[in-house]
Amino acid sequence: RLSVVYRDGCSTTLEPGSELIVDDQSLPSGGPPVSLFSLNRGKLDVAVPKGLYNTQGARFEVKTTTAVAGVRGTHFTIEAQ
């Protein structure tokens, strides 16, 4: 397992054999945060602090080959095959 805590306080835990790409992570001062990920295969556990992505223009998304999960503040698990 690989666990990462990002600059914005979000955390991800990637299961063995998984492939995750950080497409973008922007934390501009005075602007909305943007975190975009692609899960190509495997299982990912994500924790997003409440309130961080509630501003206009803020985006936290995890893409797989079949879906896109966009969240505001929650804990979730997503899997791609």
Short mmCIF file of N, CA, C and O in Angstrom, two decimals:
data_model
loop_
_atom_site.label_atom_id
_atom_site.label_comp_id
_atom_site.label_asym_id
_atom_site.label_seq_id
_atom_site.Cartn_x
_atom_site.Cartn_y
_atom_site.Cartn_z
N ARG A 1 0.83 -1.20 0.00
CA ARG A 1 0.00 0.00 0.00
C ARG A 1 0.86 1.25 0.00
O ARG A 1 1.87 1.30 0.67
N LEU A 2 0.36 2.24 -0.69
CA LEU A 2 1.03 3.53 -0.72
C LEU A 2 0.03 4.59 -0.26
O LEU A 2 -1.04 4.72 -0.86
N SER A 3 0.37 5.31 0.79
CA SER A 3 -0.47 6.39 1.29
C SER A 3 0.24 7.72 1.07
O SER A 3 1.44 7.84 1.33
N VAL A 4 -0.52 8.71 0.57
CA VAL A 4 0.03 10.03 0.30
C VAL A 4 -0.92 11.07 0.88
O VAL A 4 -2.13 10.98 0.72
N VAL A 5 -0.35 12.07 1.58
CA VAL A 5 -1.11 13.23 2.03
C VAL A 5 -0.64 14.41 1.19
O VAL A 5 0.56 14.71 1.15
N TYR A 6 -1.58 15.07 0.51
CA TYR A 6 -1.26 16.16 -0.40
C TYR A 6 -1.26 17.50 0.33
O TYR A 6 -1.71 17.61 1.46
N ARG A 7 -0.73 18.52 -0.34
CA ARG A 7 -0.61 19.85 0.25
C ARG A 7 -1.93 20.44 0.73
O ARG A 7 -1.95 21.25 1.64
N ASP A 8 -3.04 20.02 0.13
CA ASP A 8 -4.34 20.56 0.51
C ASP A 8 -4.99 19.80 1.68
O ASP A 8 -6.08 20.14 2.11
N GLY A 9 -4.32 18.76 2.18
CA GLY A 9 -4.86 17.98 3.30
C GLY A 9 -5.61 16.73 2.88
O GLY A 9 -5.99 15.92 3.71
N CYS A 10 -5.84 16.55 1.59
CA CYS A 10 -6.47 15.33 1.08
C CYS A 10 -5.47 14.19 1.20
O CYS A 10 -4.26 14.40 1.18
N SER A 11 -6.00 12.98 1.31
CA SER A 11 -5.12 11.82 1.36
C SER A 11 -5.65 10.71 0.47
O SER A 11 -6.85 10.59 0.27
N THR A 12 -4.72 9.93 -0.07
CA THR A 12 -5.07 8.78 -0.89
C THR A 12 -4.26 7.58 -0.42
O THR A 12 -3.12 7.72 0.01
N THR A 13 -4.89 6.42 -0.50
CA THR A 13 -4.20 5.16 -0.24
C THR A 13 -4.44 4.26 -1.44
O THR A 13 -5.58 3.97 -1.79
N LEU A 14 -3.35 3.86 -2.06
CA LEU A 14 -3.40 3.06 -3.28
C LEU A 14 -3.05 1.62 -2.95
O LEU A 14 -2.04 1.35 -2.29
N GLU A 15 -3.88 0.69 -3.38
CA GLU A 15 -3.65 -0.72 -3.16
C GLU A 15 -2.54 -1.24 -4.08
O GLU A 15 -2.31 -0.67 -5.15
N PRO A 16 -1.86 -2.33 -3.70
CA PRO A 16 -0.81 -2.90 -4.55
C PRO A 16 -1.35 -3.23 -5.95
O PRO A 16 -2.48 -3.68 -6.11
N GLY A 17 -0.52 -2.98 -6.96
CA GLY A 17 -0.90 -3.27 -8.35
C GLY A 17 -1.74 -2.20 -8.99
O GLY A 17 -2.16 -2.34 -10.14
N SER A 18 -2.00 -1.11 -8.27
CA SER A 18 -2.83 -0.02 -8.79
C SER A 18 -1.97 1.01 -9.52
O SER A 18 -0.76 1.10 -9.29
N GLU A 19 -2.61 1.77 -10.40
CA GLU A 19 -1.91 2.83 -11.13
C GLU A 19 -2.73 4.11 -11.05
O GLU A 19 -3.87 4.17 -11.55
N LEU A 20 -2.17 5.14 -10.43
CA LEU A 20 -2.83 6.44 -10.25
C LEU A 20 -1.95 7.52 -10.87
O LEU A 20 -0.74 7.55 -10.65
N ILE A 21 -2.57 8.41 -11.64
CA ILE A 21 -1.87 9.54 -12.23
C ILE A 21 -2.44 10.83 -11.63
O ILE A 21 -3.66 10.99 -11.57
N VAL A 22 -1.57 11.70 -11.18
CA VAL A 22 -1.99 13.03 -10.72
C VAL A 22 -1.97 13.92 -11.96
O VAL A 22 -0.92 14.32 -12.45
N ASP A 23 -3.17 14.20 -12.50
CA ASP A 23 -3.28 15.00 -13.72
C ASP A 23 -3.05 16.48 -13.43
O ASP A 23 -2.48 17.20 -14.24
N ASP A 24 -3.52 16.93 -12.28
CA ASP A 24 -3.36 18.34 -11.91
C ASP A 24 -3.60 18.48 -10.42
O ASP A 24 -4.49 17.83 -9.86
N GLN A 25 -2.82 19.32 -9.77
CA GLN A 25 -3.12 19.74 -8.41
C GLN A 25 -2.65 21.18 -8.29
O GLN A 25 -1.45 21.45 -8.26
N SER A 26 -3.62 22.08 -8.28
CA SER A 26 -3.34 23.51 -8.22
C SER A 26 -3.97 24.08 -6.97
O SER A 26 -5.15 23.87 -6.71
N LEU A 27 -3.16 24.79 -6.21
CA LEU A 27 -3.63 25.44 -5.00
C LEU A 27 -3.24 26.91 -5.05
O LEU A 27 -2.40 27.37 -4.28
N PRO A 28 -3.84 27.65 -5.98
CA PRO A 28 -3.46 29.06 -6.14
C PRO A 28 -3.90 29.89 -4.94
O PRO A 28 -4.98 29.67 -4.39
N SER A 29 -3.07 30.83 -4.53
CA SER A 29 -3.47 31.69 -3.41
C SER A 29 -4.61 32.60 -3.89
O SER A 29 -4.50 33.24 -4.93
N GLY A 30 -5.69 32.58 -3.17
CA GLY A 30 -6.85 33.38 -3.52
C GLY A 30 -7.76 32.76 -4.57
O GLY A 30 -8.80 33.32 -4.89
N GLY A 31 -7.38 31.62 -5.11
CA GLY A 31 -8.20 30.97 -6.13
C GLY A 31 -8.69 29.62 -5.65
O GLY A 31 -8.26 29.12 -4.61
N PRO A 32 -9.61 29.01 -6.41
CA PRO A 32 -10.16 27.72 -6.00
C PRO A 32 -9.16 26.58 -6.21
O PRO A 32 -8.40 26.59 -7.19
N PRO A 33 -9.13 25.61 -5.30
CA PRO A 33 -8.23 24.46 -5.47
C PRO A 33 -8.75 23.51 -6.54
O PRO A 33 -9.96 23.38 -6.74
N VAL A 34 -7.84 22.86 -7.24
CA VAL A 34 -8.18 21.88 -8.26
C VAL A 34 -7.27 20.66 -8.08
O VAL A 34 -6.05 20.81 -8.05
N SER A 35 -7.87 19.49 -7.93
CA SER A 35 -7.13 18.24 -7.86
C SER A 35 -7.80 17.24 -8.79
O SER A 35 -8.97 16.90 -8.61
N LEU A 36 -7.06 16.80 -9.81
CA LEU A 36 -7.60 15.88 -10.81
C LEU A 36 -6.70 14.66 -10.89
O LEU A 36 -5.48 14.78 -11.03
N PHE A 37 -7.31 13.48 -10.78
CA PHE A 37 -6.57 12.21 -10.77
C PHE A 37 -7.18 11.26 -11.80
O PHE A 37 -8.38 11.34 -12.10
N SER A 38 -6.37 10.35 -12.31
CA SER A 38 -6.85 9.26 -13.16
C SER A 38 -6.41 7.95 -12.53
O SER A 38 -5.21 7.73 -12.32
N LEU A 39 -7.38 7.09 -12.24
CA LEU A 39 -7.10 5.75 -11.72
C LEU A 39 -7.23 4.79 -12.89
O LEU A 39 -8.33 4.50 -13.36
N ASN A 40 -6.08 4.34 -13.41
CA ASN A 40 -6.09 3.46 -14.58
C ASN A 40 -6.41 2.02 -14.25
O ASN A 40 -7.00 1.31 -15.06
N ARG A 41 -6.00 1.59 -13.06
CA ARG A 41 -6.34 0.24 -12.60
C ARG A 41 -6.14 0.18 -11.09
O ARG A 41 -5.35 0.94 -10.53
N GLY A 42 -6.87 -0.74 -10.46
CA GLY A 42 -6.69 -0.97 -9.04
C GLY A 42 -7.73 -0.28 -8.17
O GLY A 42 -8.80 0.08 -8.63
N LYS A 43 -7.36 -0.11 -6.92
CA LYS A 43 -8.29 0.39 -5.90
C LYS A 43 -7.67 1.56 -5.16
O LYS A 43 -6.49 1.51 -4.77
N LEU A 44 -8.47 2.60 -4.96
CA LEU A 44 -8.00 3.83 -4.33
C LEU A 44 -8.97 4.25 -3.24
O LEU A 44 -10.18 4.30 -3.45
N ASP A 45 -8.42 4.55 -2.08
CA ASP A 45 -9.20 5.06 -0.95
C ASP A 45 -8.85 6.54 -0.82
O ASP A 45 -7.66 6.90 -0.80
N VAL A 46 -9.87 7.40 -0.74
CA VAL A 46 -9.66 8.85 -0.75
C VAL A 46 -10.36 9.51 0.42
O VAL A 46 -11.50 9.16 0.75
N ALA A 47 -9.69 10.48 1.04
CA ALA A 47 -10.31 11.31 2.08
C ALA A 47 -10.10 12.77 1.70
O ALA A 47 -8.97 13.21 1.49
N VAL A 48 -11.21 13.50 1.58
CA VAL A 48 -11.19 14.92 1.22
C VAL A 48 -11.79 15.71 2.38
O VAL A 48 -12.93 15.45 2.77
N PRO A 49 -11.04 16.66 2.96
CA PRO A 49 -11.58 17.44 4.07
C PRO A 49 -12.83 18.23 3.67
O PRO A 49 -12.87 18.83 2.59
N LYS A 50 -13.82 18.23 4.54
CA LYS A 50 -15.05 18.98 4.27
C LYS A 50 -14.75 20.46 4.19
O LYS A 50 -13.94 20.99 4.93
N GLY A 51 -15.41 21.12 3.26
CA GLY A 51 -15.29 22.56 3.11
C GLY A 51 -14.19 23.02 2.18
O GLY A 51 -14.26 24.12 1.64
N LEU A 52 -13.19 22.20 1.95
CA LEU A 52 -12.05 22.61 1.13
C LEU A 52 -12.43 22.83 -0.34
O LEU A 52 -11.97 23.77 -0.97
N TYR A 53 -13.30 21.98 -0.87
CA TYR A 53 -13.67 22.06 -2.29
C TYR A 53 -15.09 22.57 -2.48
O TYR A 53 -15.76 22.21 -3.44
N ASN A 54 -15.57 23.41 -1.60
CA ASN A 54 -16.93 23.94 -1.69
C ASN A 54 -17.00 25.31 -2.36
O ASN A 54 -18.08 25.84 -2.55
N THR A 55 -15.87 25.91 -2.69
CA THR A 55 -15.88 27.23 -3.31
C THR A 55 -16.14 27.12 -4.81
O THR A 55 -15.88 26.07 -5.42
N GLN A 56 -16.63 28.20 -5.39
CA GLN A 56 -16.92 28.20 -6.82
C GLN A 56 -15.64 27.97 -7.62
O GLN A 56 -14.62 28.59 -7.35
N GLY A 57 -15.70 27.05 -8.56
CA GLY A 57 -14.56 26.73 -9.40
C GLY A 57 -13.66 25.64 -8.84
O GLY A 57 -12.76 25.16 -9.52
N ALA A 58 -13.87 25.25 -7.58
CA ALA A 58 -13.06 24.20 -6.97
C ALA A 58 -13.46 22.85 -7.55
O ALA A 58 -14.63 22.58 -7.79
N ARG A 59 -12.45 21.98 -7.79
CA ARG A 59 -12.73 20.66 -8.36
C ARG A 59 -11.83 19.61 -7.74
O ARG A 59 -10.62 19.80 -7.65
N PHE A 60 -12.44 18.51 -7.33
CA PHE A 60 -11.70 17.32 -6.92
C PHE A 60 -12.34 16.17 -7.66
O PHE A 60 -13.50 15.83 -7.43
N GLU A 61 -11.60 15.56 -8.59
CA GLU A 61 -12.16 14.50 -9.43
C GLU A 61 -11.20 13.33 -9.55
O GLU A 61 -9.98 13.53 -9.63
N VAL A 62 -11.78 12.13 -9.57
CA VAL A 62 -11.02 10.91 -9.87
C VAL A 62 -11.70 10.26 -11.07
O VAL A 62 -12.88 9.94 -11.01
N LYS A 63 -10.95 10.12 -12.17
CA LYS A 63 -11.47 9.50 -13.39
C LYS A 63 -11.03 8.06 -13.47
O LYS A 63 -9.92 7.72 -13.08
N THR A 64 -11.93 7.21 -13.97
CA THR A 64 -11.58 5.86 -14.38
C THR A 64 -11.97 5.73 -15.84
O THR A 64 -12.45 6.70 -16.44
N THR A 65 -11.81 4.57 -16.41
CA THR A 65 -12.17 4.38 -17.83
C THR A 65 -13.68 4.45 -18.04
O THR A 65 -14.13 4.66 -19.15
N THR A 66 -14.47 4.27 -16.97
CA THR A 66 -15.92 4.23 -17.13
C THR A 66 -16.68 5.33 -16.39
O THR A 66 -17.87 5.49 -16.61
N ALA A 67 -16.02 6.09 -15.53
CA ALA A 67 -16.76 7.08 -14.73
C ALA A 67 -15.82 8.17 -14.21
O ALA A 67 -14.61 8.02 -14.21
N VAL A 68 -16.46 9.27 -13.76
CA VAL A 68 -15.74 10.34 -13.08
C VAL A 68 -16.44 10.60 -11.76
O VAL A 68 -17.65 10.80 -11.72
N ALA A 69 -15.68 10.57 -10.66
CA ALA A 69 -16.24 10.90 -9.35
C ALA A 69 -15.77 12.30 -8.98
O ALA A 69 -14.58 12.58 -8.94
N GLY A 70 -16.72 13.19 -8.75
CA GLY A 70 -16.41 14.55 -8.31
C GLY A 70 -16.96 14.71 -6.90
O GLY A 70 -18.11 14.36 -6.65
N VAL A 71 -16.15 15.23 -6.00
CA VAL A 71 -16.58 15.30 -4.60
C VAL A 71 -16.32 16.69 -4.02
O VAL A 71 -15.53 17.47 -4.55
N ARG A 72 -16.98 16.98 -2.92
CA ARG A 72 -16.81 18.24 -2.20
C ARG A 72 -16.09 18.02 -0.87
O ARG A 72 -15.33 18.84 -0.43
N GLY A 73 -16.36 16.94 -0.21
CA GLY A 73 -15.72 16.63 1.06
C GLY A 73 -16.29 15.33 1.59
O GLY A 73 -17.45 15.27 1.97
N THR A 74 -15.50 14.29 1.55
CA THR A 74 -16.00 12.98 1.94
C THR A 74 -14.86 11.97 1.98
O THR A 74 -13.72 12.29 1.69
N HIS A 75 -15.22 10.76 2.32
CA HIS A 75 -14.29 9.64 2.28
C HIS A 75 -14.92 8.62 1.35
O HIS A 75 -16.10 8.29 1.49
N PHE A 76 -14.17 8.13 0.37
CA PHE A 76 -14.75 7.15 -0.56
C PHE A 76 -13.66 6.23 -1.10
O PHE A 76 -12.47 6.54 -1.03
N THR A 77 -14.11 5.12 -1.67
CA THR A 77 -13.23 4.15 -2.32
C THR A 77 -13.71 3.99 -3.74
O THR A 77 -14.91 3.90 -4.00
N ILE A 78 -12.76 3.95 -4.67
CA ILE A 78 -13.09 3.78 -6.07
C ILE A 78 -12.20 2.70 -6.65
O ILE A 78 -11.05 2.56 -6.23
N GLU A 79 -12.73 1.92 -7.59
CA GLU A 79 -11.97 0.80 -8.16
C GLU A 79 -12.08 0.83 -9.67
O GLU A 79 -13.15 1.12 -10.23
N ALA A 80 -10.97 0.54 -10.35
CA ALA A 80 -10.93 0.46 -11.81
C ALA A 80 -10.28 -0.85 -12.21
O ALA A 80 -9.35 -1.31 -11.57
N GLN A 81 -10.80 -1.45 -13.28
CA GLN A 81 -10.25 -2.71 -13.76
C GLN A 81 -9.63 -2.53 -15.12
O GLN A 81 -9.94 -1.68 -15.86
#
